[in-house]
């Protein structure tokens, strides 16, 4: 028999071991994203976390292990922010990780102990639905946006991209967590074997049905575009000179649109006639419109905007789009009076950028009026923005980005991978142009087109971009997997509440 002191020491040690295990289990799914890109890991990576939570001795412990696992996941997915935000990244990860605490309670309630087959079947729907609700909440721009949604790990898997055209990245996350839940049940819950096998079959059939039966975009010719990636050297003036040189080399190659990266200009050509004349001359020389990106003040407007500006043979066309969703702490500090101290411990924004008010679809005159939908950097993580552009008539999605601050991390590859998902979701090809790499182009099914420009290159590349007709189911129907998940959780909660009221009434009699 252990003495009370020994028993207490053992329990404290056990709690610490379980907490550390939760952190590690939560971090595991991050390996499914670039740069490792072990996409197959997403189908099993949540299993250890589920097995840990289901054995939590108390509900409080399950909530803590959900929280610690969520903290580990947030740290792993955003670890490349550490050199810039320093200790503040730990605060952010812990705050966002708390979103998984209710999920821990849900997992224990559905998978803990020796659940009957009915509860196991419900878990196959409710556990993924709870995960999806977390992804929805943390997709709020102020909380960091939808970076690292589990479904985004499948950006290079053609059947998954086909599913994305039906239900967006949300459907992929839902199915991935359902597979993980079924596998956890097969390992740990004997009574769950039949519903778990059925659940796995349903997920497999969904993927197969999507691959063979889902509608696909209809081909509608091609348009030749170019991406200019000047690299990191030379500062703003050197970058501009290099961009001009690379663009000039496009002359005579039939290019109709040349795309520069985010913050490619630090002066607004609409306010600087000489700069506008230089860009117009480039447009005339190449026979293409230029989509540049301005990180500067614009005459008549207060503050600094990041704007996509279209320049034609006669100068700026008047078509411009100001970035609407800003990177928390990088471009704007949420609740600055409360969190402004982040500027003292990391490279947080000293001055907040200003927001645009609406999305814009731009006609490109040199490409027979081809309509493009611009997005700026962080905005490619938001599936609703590209879906709205496609619904508004954009034939091509164009993202202008810069990840120079995170050049030697996983961030550039992760960012470029998002373009494949947005293209597949909307049936619209997407051009992802950066200052320093990774730049990439994807067709309307999410397939890679041509070469990727890595972070080690200063170059320009030409792409024959396939166009497509038709409207994808996701563009037409929207975020229906999210609504389905909310409905499932609401129904379960209402049923549980009614049962509790009924039991209370019987006890009083």
Short mmCIF file of C-alpha atoms in Angstrom, two decimals, residues 152-479:
data_model
loop_
_atom_site.label_atom_id
_atom_site.label_comp_id
_atom_site.label_asym_id
_atom_site.label_seq_id
_atom_site.Cartn_x
_atom_site.Cartn_y
_atom_site.Cartn_z
CA UNK A 152 -5.64 21.99 -46.38
CA UNK A 153 -3.04 19.24 -45.92
CA UNK A 154 -4.62 17.42 -48.91
CA UNK A 155 -3.73 20.11 -51.46
CA UNK A 156 -1.83 17.69 -53.71
CA UNK A 157 -4.24 14.72 -53.58
CA UNK A 158 -6.50 14.74 -56.70
CA UNK A 159 -9.50 12.88 -55.15
CA UNK A 160 -9.40 15.25 -52.18
CA UNK A 161 -9.32 18.26 -54.51
CA UNK A 162 -12.39 16.85 -56.25
CA UNK A 163 -14.13 16.69 -52.86
CA UNK A 164 -13.07 20.29 -52.20
CA UNK A 165 -14.98 21.37 -55.31
CA UNK A 166 -18.11 20.00 -53.62
CA UNK A 167 -17.75 21.14 -50.02
CA UNK A 168 -14.57 23.18 -49.82
CA UNK A 169 -11.75 22.61 -47.38
CA UNK A 170 -14.42 22.13 -44.69
CA UNK A 171 -15.58 18.83 -46.19
CA UNK A 172 -12.00 17.55 -46.26
CA UNK A 173 -11.47 18.40 -42.57
CA UNK A 174 -14.75 16.73 -41.67
CA UNK A 175 -13.86 13.48 -43.44
CA UNK A 176 -10.29 13.41 -42.13
CA UNK A 177 -11.40 13.68 -38.50
CA UNK A 178 -14.12 11.09 -39.15
CA UNK A 179 -11.46 8.64 -40.39
CA UNK A 180 -9.29 9.35 -37.33
CA UNK A 181 -12.27 8.83 -35.03
CA UNK A 182 -13.16 5.51 -36.66
CA UNK A 183 -9.56 4.28 -36.35
CA UNK A 184 -9.43 5.28 -32.68
CA UNK A 185 -12.62 3.30 -32.08
CA UNK A 186 -11.23 0.24 -33.85
CA UNK A 187 -8.16 0.35 -31.63
CA UNK A 188 -9.78 1.01 -28.26
CA UNK A 189 -13.53 0.29 -28.28
CA UNK A 190 -14.58 -3.28 -28.96
CA UNK A 191 -18.29 -2.45 -29.36
CA UNK A 192 -17.44 0.21 -31.94
CA UNK A 193 -15.98 -2.10 -34.53
CA UNK A 194 -19.10 -2.34 -36.69
CA UNK A 195 -19.93 1.40 -36.74
CA UNK A 196 -16.24 2.21 -37.16
CA UNK A 197 -15.90 -0.06 -40.19
CA UNK A 198 -19.10 1.36 -41.65
CA UNK A 199 -17.79 4.89 -41.06
CA UNK A 200 -14.52 4.11 -42.84
CA UNK A 201 -16.43 2.61 -45.76
CA UNK A 202 -18.65 5.70 -45.99
CA UNK A 203 -15.58 7.97 -46.11
CA UNK A 204 -13.95 5.77 -48.75
CA UNK A 205 -17.13 5.69 -50.81
CA UNK A 206 -17.45 9.48 -50.56
CA UNK A 207 -13.99 9.90 -52.03
CA UNK A 208 -14.63 7.33 -54.74
CA UNK A 209 -18.01 8.80 -55.65
CA UNK A 210 -16.51 12.28 -55.86
CA UNK A 211 -13.72 11.06 -58.11
CA UNK A 212 -15.97 9.22 -60.55
CA UNK A 213 -19.28 11.06 -60.20
CA UNK A 214 -18.69 14.68 -59.23
CA UNK A 215 -18.99 17.32 -61.95
CA UNK A 216 -15.76 18.72 -63.35
CA UNK A 217 -15.00 22.07 -64.98
CA UNK A 218 -15.28 22.37 -68.76
CA UNK A 219 -12.18 23.50 -70.60
CA UNK A 220 -12.41 26.96 -72.18
CA UNK A 221 -9.06 27.66 -73.80
CA UNK A 222 -5.95 29.20 -72.28
CA UNK A 223 -4.43 32.57 -71.53
CA UNK A 224 -0.73 33.27 -71.27
CA UNK A 225 0.38 34.92 -68.03
CA UNK A 226 3.74 35.62 -66.43
CA UNK A 227 4.88 35.74 -62.82
CA UNK A 228 7.73 38.03 -61.80
CA UNK A 229 9.68 37.07 -58.66
CA UNK A 230 12.53 39.57 -58.13
CA UNK A 231 14.06 38.09 -54.97
CA UNK A 232 15.25 39.64 -51.75
CA UNK A 233 18.25 41.73 -52.81
CA UNK A 234 18.48 45.47 -53.38
CA UNK A 235 15.76 46.95 -51.20
CA UNK A 236 12.66 48.60 -52.72
CA UNK A 237 14.55 50.39 -55.51
CA UNK A 238 16.61 47.36 -56.42
CA UNK A 239 13.50 45.17 -56.34
CA UNK A 240 11.71 47.54 -58.70
CA UNK A 241 14.65 47.59 -61.12
CA UNK A 242 14.87 43.80 -61.08
CA UNK A 243 11.11 43.47 -61.62
CA UNK A 244 11.31 45.82 -64.61
CA UNK A 245 14.18 43.84 -66.09
CA UNK A 246 12.38 40.51 -65.68
CA UNK A 247 9.17 41.96 -67.11
CA UNK A 248 10.95 43.42 -70.10
CA UNK A 249 12.18 39.94 -70.97
CA UNK A 250 8.51 38.93 -71.53
CA UNK A 251 8.31 41.06 -74.69
CA UNK A 252 7.35 39.09 -77.78
CA UNK A 253 6.21 35.99 -75.87
CA UNK A 254 2.48 36.52 -76.18
CA UNK A 255 1.94 37.25 -72.49
CA UNK A 256 -1.34 39.01 -71.69
CA UNK A 257 -0.95 39.58 -67.95
CA UNK A 258 2.18 40.02 -65.84
CA UNK A 259 1.76 39.61 -62.07
CA UNK A 260 4.11 41.12 -59.49
CA UNK A 261 4.17 40.16 -55.82
CA UNK A 262 2.88 41.87 -52.69
CA UNK A 263 4.45 45.24 -51.79
CA UNK A 264 6.29 45.28 -55.11
CA UNK A 265 5.92 49.09 -55.07
CA UNK A 266 6.39 51.45 -52.15
CA UNK A 267 5.01 54.43 -54.09
CA UNK A 268 1.59 54.62 -55.68
CA UNK A 269 1.83 55.10 -59.48
CA UNK A 270 -1.50 56.95 -59.38
CA UNK A 271 0.28 59.67 -57.38
CA UNK A 272 3.70 59.54 -59.09
CA UNK A 273 3.50 60.29 -62.84
CA UNK A 274 7.07 59.23 -63.60
CA UNK A 275 6.57 55.81 -62.03
CA UNK A 276 3.26 55.43 -63.84
CA UNK A 277 4.98 56.29 -67.15
CA UNK A 278 7.69 53.66 -66.54
CA UNK A 279 5.09 50.99 -65.86
CA UNK A 280 2.98 52.02 -68.86
CA UNK A 281 6.06 51.74 -71.08
CA UNK A 282 6.61 48.22 -69.76
CA UNK A 283 3.01 47.35 -70.57
CA UNK A 284 3.38 48.64 -74.14
CA UNK A 285 6.69 46.84 -74.61
CA UNK A 286 5.35 43.46 -73.42
CA UNK A 287 1.82 43.82 -74.80
CA UNK A 288 0.46 42.85 -71.38
CA UNK A 289 -1.27 44.55 -68.50
CA UNK A 290 0.71 44.60 -65.26
CA UNK A 291 -0.85 43.75 -61.91
CA UNK A 292 1.41 45.42 -59.37
CA UNK A 293 0.97 45.75 -55.62
CA UNK A 294 1.31 49.04 -53.77
CA UNK A 295 2.18 49.28 -50.08
CA UNK A 296 1.86 53.03 -49.61
CA UNK A 297 -0.42 55.96 -48.94
CA UNK A 298 -2.80 56.95 -51.73
CA UNK A 299 -3.68 60.59 -52.33
CA UNK A 300 -6.95 61.59 -50.72
CA UNK A 301 -7.01 58.56 -48.37
CA UNK A 302 -5.73 58.45 -44.78
CA UNK A 303 -3.30 55.74 -43.73
CA UNK A 304 -1.42 53.05 -45.63
CA UNK A 305 -3.18 50.48 -47.80
CA UNK A 306 -1.92 47.38 -49.57
CA UNK A 307 -3.50 47.55 -53.00
CA UNK A 308 -3.50 45.50 -56.19
CA UNK A 309 -3.28 48.03 -59.04
CA UNK A 310 -3.76 47.24 -62.73
CA UNK A 311 -1.51 49.15 -65.14
CA UNK A 312 -2.11 49.15 -68.89
CA UNK A 313 -0.39 50.69 -71.92
CA UNK A 314 -1.68 54.14 -70.94
CA UNK A 315 -0.89 53.91 -67.23
CA UNK A 316 -2.99 52.89 -64.22
CA UNK A 317 -6.40 51.79 -65.45
CA UNK A 318 -8.23 52.89 -62.34
CA UNK A 319 -8.86 49.27 -61.39
CA UNK A 320 -7.54 48.68 -57.88
CA UNK A 321 -8.30 46.52 -54.87
CA UNK A 322 -7.29 47.33 -51.29
CA UNK A 323 -6.57 44.37 -49.02
CA UNK A 324 -9.52 43.74 -46.72
CA UNK A 325 -8.25 41.12 -44.27
CA UNK A 326 -5.03 42.05 -42.53
CA UNK A 327 -2.53 39.78 -40.82
CA UNK A 328 -3.00 40.02 -37.04
CA UNK A 329 0.11 41.54 -35.44
CA UNK A 330 1.95 41.58 -38.80
CA UNK A 331 -0.19 44.33 -40.34
CA UNK A 332 -2.59 45.30 -37.59
CA UNK A 333 -2.62 44.68 -33.85
CA UNK A 334 -6.06 43.62 -32.60
CA UNK A 335 -7.13 45.51 -29.49
CA UNK A 336 -3.96 47.62 -29.69
CA UNK A 337 -4.53 49.37 -26.31
CA UNK A 338 -4.50 45.94 -24.65
CA UNK A 339 -2.03 44.00 -26.84
CA UNK A 340 0.21 46.79 -28.10
CA UNK A 341 3.03 45.50 -25.90
CA UNK A 342 3.63 42.88 -28.63
CA UNK A 343 5.63 45.53 -30.51
CA UNK A 344 8.19 45.51 -27.68
CA UNK A 345 8.84 41.75 -27.72
CA UNK A 346 8.63 40.98 -31.44
CA UNK A 347 8.30 42.36 -34.97
CA UNK A 348 4.64 43.30 -34.63
CA UNK A 349 3.13 46.11 -36.68
CA UNK A 350 4.23 49.52 -35.41
CA UNK A 351 1.46 51.17 -37.49
CA UNK A 352 -1.81 49.53 -38.46
CA UNK A 353 -2.54 49.18 -42.17
CA UNK A 354 -5.96 50.34 -43.37
CA UNK A 355 -8.62 47.95 -44.70
CA UNK A 356 -10.32 47.92 -48.06
CA UNK A 357 -14.09 47.83 -48.10
CA UNK A 358 -15.07 45.46 -50.91
CA UNK A 359 -13.74 42.86 -53.31
CA UNK A 360 -13.08 43.79 -56.94
CA UNK A 361 -13.17 41.90 -60.24
CA UNK A 362 -10.92 43.55 -62.85
CA UNK A 363 -11.15 43.27 -66.66
CA UNK A 364 -7.77 42.89 -68.38
CA UNK A 365 -7.92 44.82 -71.66
CA UNK A 366 -4.88 43.12 -73.22
CA UNK A 367 -6.52 39.70 -72.67
CA UNK A 368 -9.83 40.50 -74.40
CA UNK A 369 -11.42 41.64 -71.18
CA UNK A 370 -10.48 38.57 -69.15
CA UNK A 371 -11.83 39.16 -65.63
CA UNK A 372 -9.45 38.53 -62.75
CA UNK A 373 -10.09 38.42 -59.01
CA UNK A 374 -7.16 39.72 -56.94
CA UNK A 375 -6.34 38.61 -53.41
CA UNK A 376 -3.45 39.84 -51.29
CA UNK A 377 -1.29 37.43 -49.27
CA UNK A 378 -3.14 36.25 -46.13
CA UNK A 379 -6.48 36.42 -47.96
CA UNK A 380 -5.80 33.22 -49.89
CA UNK A 381 -6.37 31.31 -46.64
CA UNK A 382 -10.04 32.37 -46.61
CA UNK A 383 -12.17 30.13 -48.86
CA UNK A 384 -15.11 32.53 -48.81
CA UNK A 385 -13.12 35.30 -50.53
CA UNK A 386 -12.14 33.26 -53.58
CA UNK A 387 -15.65 31.76 -53.75
CA UNK A 388 -17.20 35.23 -53.84
CA UNK A 389 -14.80 36.35 -56.57
CA UNK A 390 -15.72 33.31 -58.67
CA UNK A 391 -19.43 33.95 -58.10
CA UNK A 392 -18.90 37.60 -59.17
CA UNK A 393 -17.48 36.53 -62.53
CA UNK A 394 -13.71 36.22 -62.05
CA UNK A 395 -12.23 33.81 -64.59
CA UNK A 396 -8.79 33.78 -62.94
CA UNK A 397 -7.84 34.20 -59.28
CA UNK A 398 -4.63 36.12 -58.66
CA UNK A 399 -2.80 36.19 -55.33
CA UNK A 400 0.01 38.64 -54.63
CA UNK A 401 2.13 37.68 -51.67
CA UNK A 402 5.40 38.11 -49.86
CA UNK A 403 6.79 35.73 -47.26
CA UNK A 404 10.29 37.21 -47.29
CA UNK A 405 10.25 37.54 -43.51
CA UNK A 406 9.88 33.75 -43.22
CA UNK A 407 12.12 32.84 -46.13
CA UNK A 408 13.85 29.85 -44.55
CA UNK A 409 10.78 28.35 -42.90
CA UNK A 410 7.80 26.20 -43.88
CA UNK A 411 5.64 29.30 -44.46
CA UNK A 412 6.35 29.94 -48.19
CA UNK A 413 5.49 26.38 -49.20
CA UNK A 414 2.42 26.31 -46.95
CA UNK A 415 1.19 29.56 -48.41
CA UNK A 416 1.67 28.47 -52.02
CA UNK A 417 -0.19 25.20 -51.36
CA UNK A 418 -3.37 27.11 -50.45
CA UNK A 419 -3.73 28.27 -54.06
CA UNK A 420 -4.30 24.68 -55.21
CA UNK A 421 -7.25 24.35 -52.83
CA UNK A 422 -8.79 27.69 -53.80
CA UNK A 423 -8.53 26.75 -57.49
CA UNK A 424 -10.13 23.34 -56.95
CA UNK A 425 -12.92 24.79 -54.78
CA UNK A 426 -13.94 27.39 -57.36
CA UNK A 427 -12.97 25.80 -60.71
CA UNK A 428 -10.92 28.91 -61.37
CA UNK A 429 -7.19 28.75 -62.11
CA UNK A 430 -5.06 30.59 -59.61
CA UNK A 431 -1.80 32.49 -59.97
CA UNK A 432 0.20 32.81 -56.74
CA UNK A 433 2.93 35.42 -57.30
CA UNK A 434 5.42 36.35 -54.60
CA UNK A 435 8.39 38.65 -54.24
CA UNK A 436 10.73 35.95 -52.97
CA UNK A 437 9.06 32.54 -53.50
CA UNK A 438 7.35 30.18 -53.47
CA UNK A 439 5.43 31.29 -56.61
CA UNK A 440 3.14 28.74 -58.25
CA UNK A 441 0.24 28.42 -60.68
CA UNK A 442 -2.65 25.94 -60.52
CA UNK A 443 -5.33 24.96 -63.01
CA UNK A 444 -9.10 24.82 -62.37
CA UNK A 445 -8.91 21.35 -60.81
CA UNK A 446 -6.11 22.34 -58.46
CA UNK A 447 -3.45 20.73 -60.65
CA UNK A 448 -0.04 22.37 -60.82
CA UNK A 449 0.71 24.21 -64.06
CA UNK A 450 4.34 24.65 -65.10
CA UNK A 451 7.22 25.19 -62.71
CA UNK A 452 7.26 26.50 -59.17
CA UNK A 453 9.67 29.31 -58.39
CA UNK A 454 11.37 28.44 -55.13
CA UNK A 455 12.76 30.76 -52.48
CA UNK A 456 16.24 30.42 -53.95
CA UNK A 457 15.36 32.07 -57.28
CA UNK A 458 15.07 35.53 -58.77
CA UNK A 459 13.26 34.86 -62.03
CA UNK A 460 10.18 35.22 -64.19
CA UNK A 461 8.13 32.38 -65.61
CA UNK A 462 5.49 32.14 -68.33
CA UNK A 463 2.42 29.93 -68.00
CA UNK A 464 -0.29 28.89 -70.44
CA UNK A 465 -3.09 29.03 -67.94
CA UNK A 466 -6.07 26.72 -68.63
CA UNK A 467 -9.43 28.45 -68.29
CA UNK A 468 -12.68 26.75 -67.38
CA UNK A 469 -16.42 27.21 -67.70
CA UNK A 470 -19.09 26.31 -65.19
CA UNK A 471 -19.78 26.88 -61.52
CA UNK A 472 -18.45 24.46 -58.93
CA UNK A 473 -20.87 22.97 -56.40
CA UNK A 474 -18.94 24.69 -53.60
CA UNK A 475 -19.24 28.09 -55.29
CA UNK A 476 -22.96 27.51 -55.73
CA UNK A 477 -23.81 25.91 -52.37
CA UNK A 478 -21.29 27.53 -50.04
CA UNK A 479 -20.16 26.21 -46.67
#
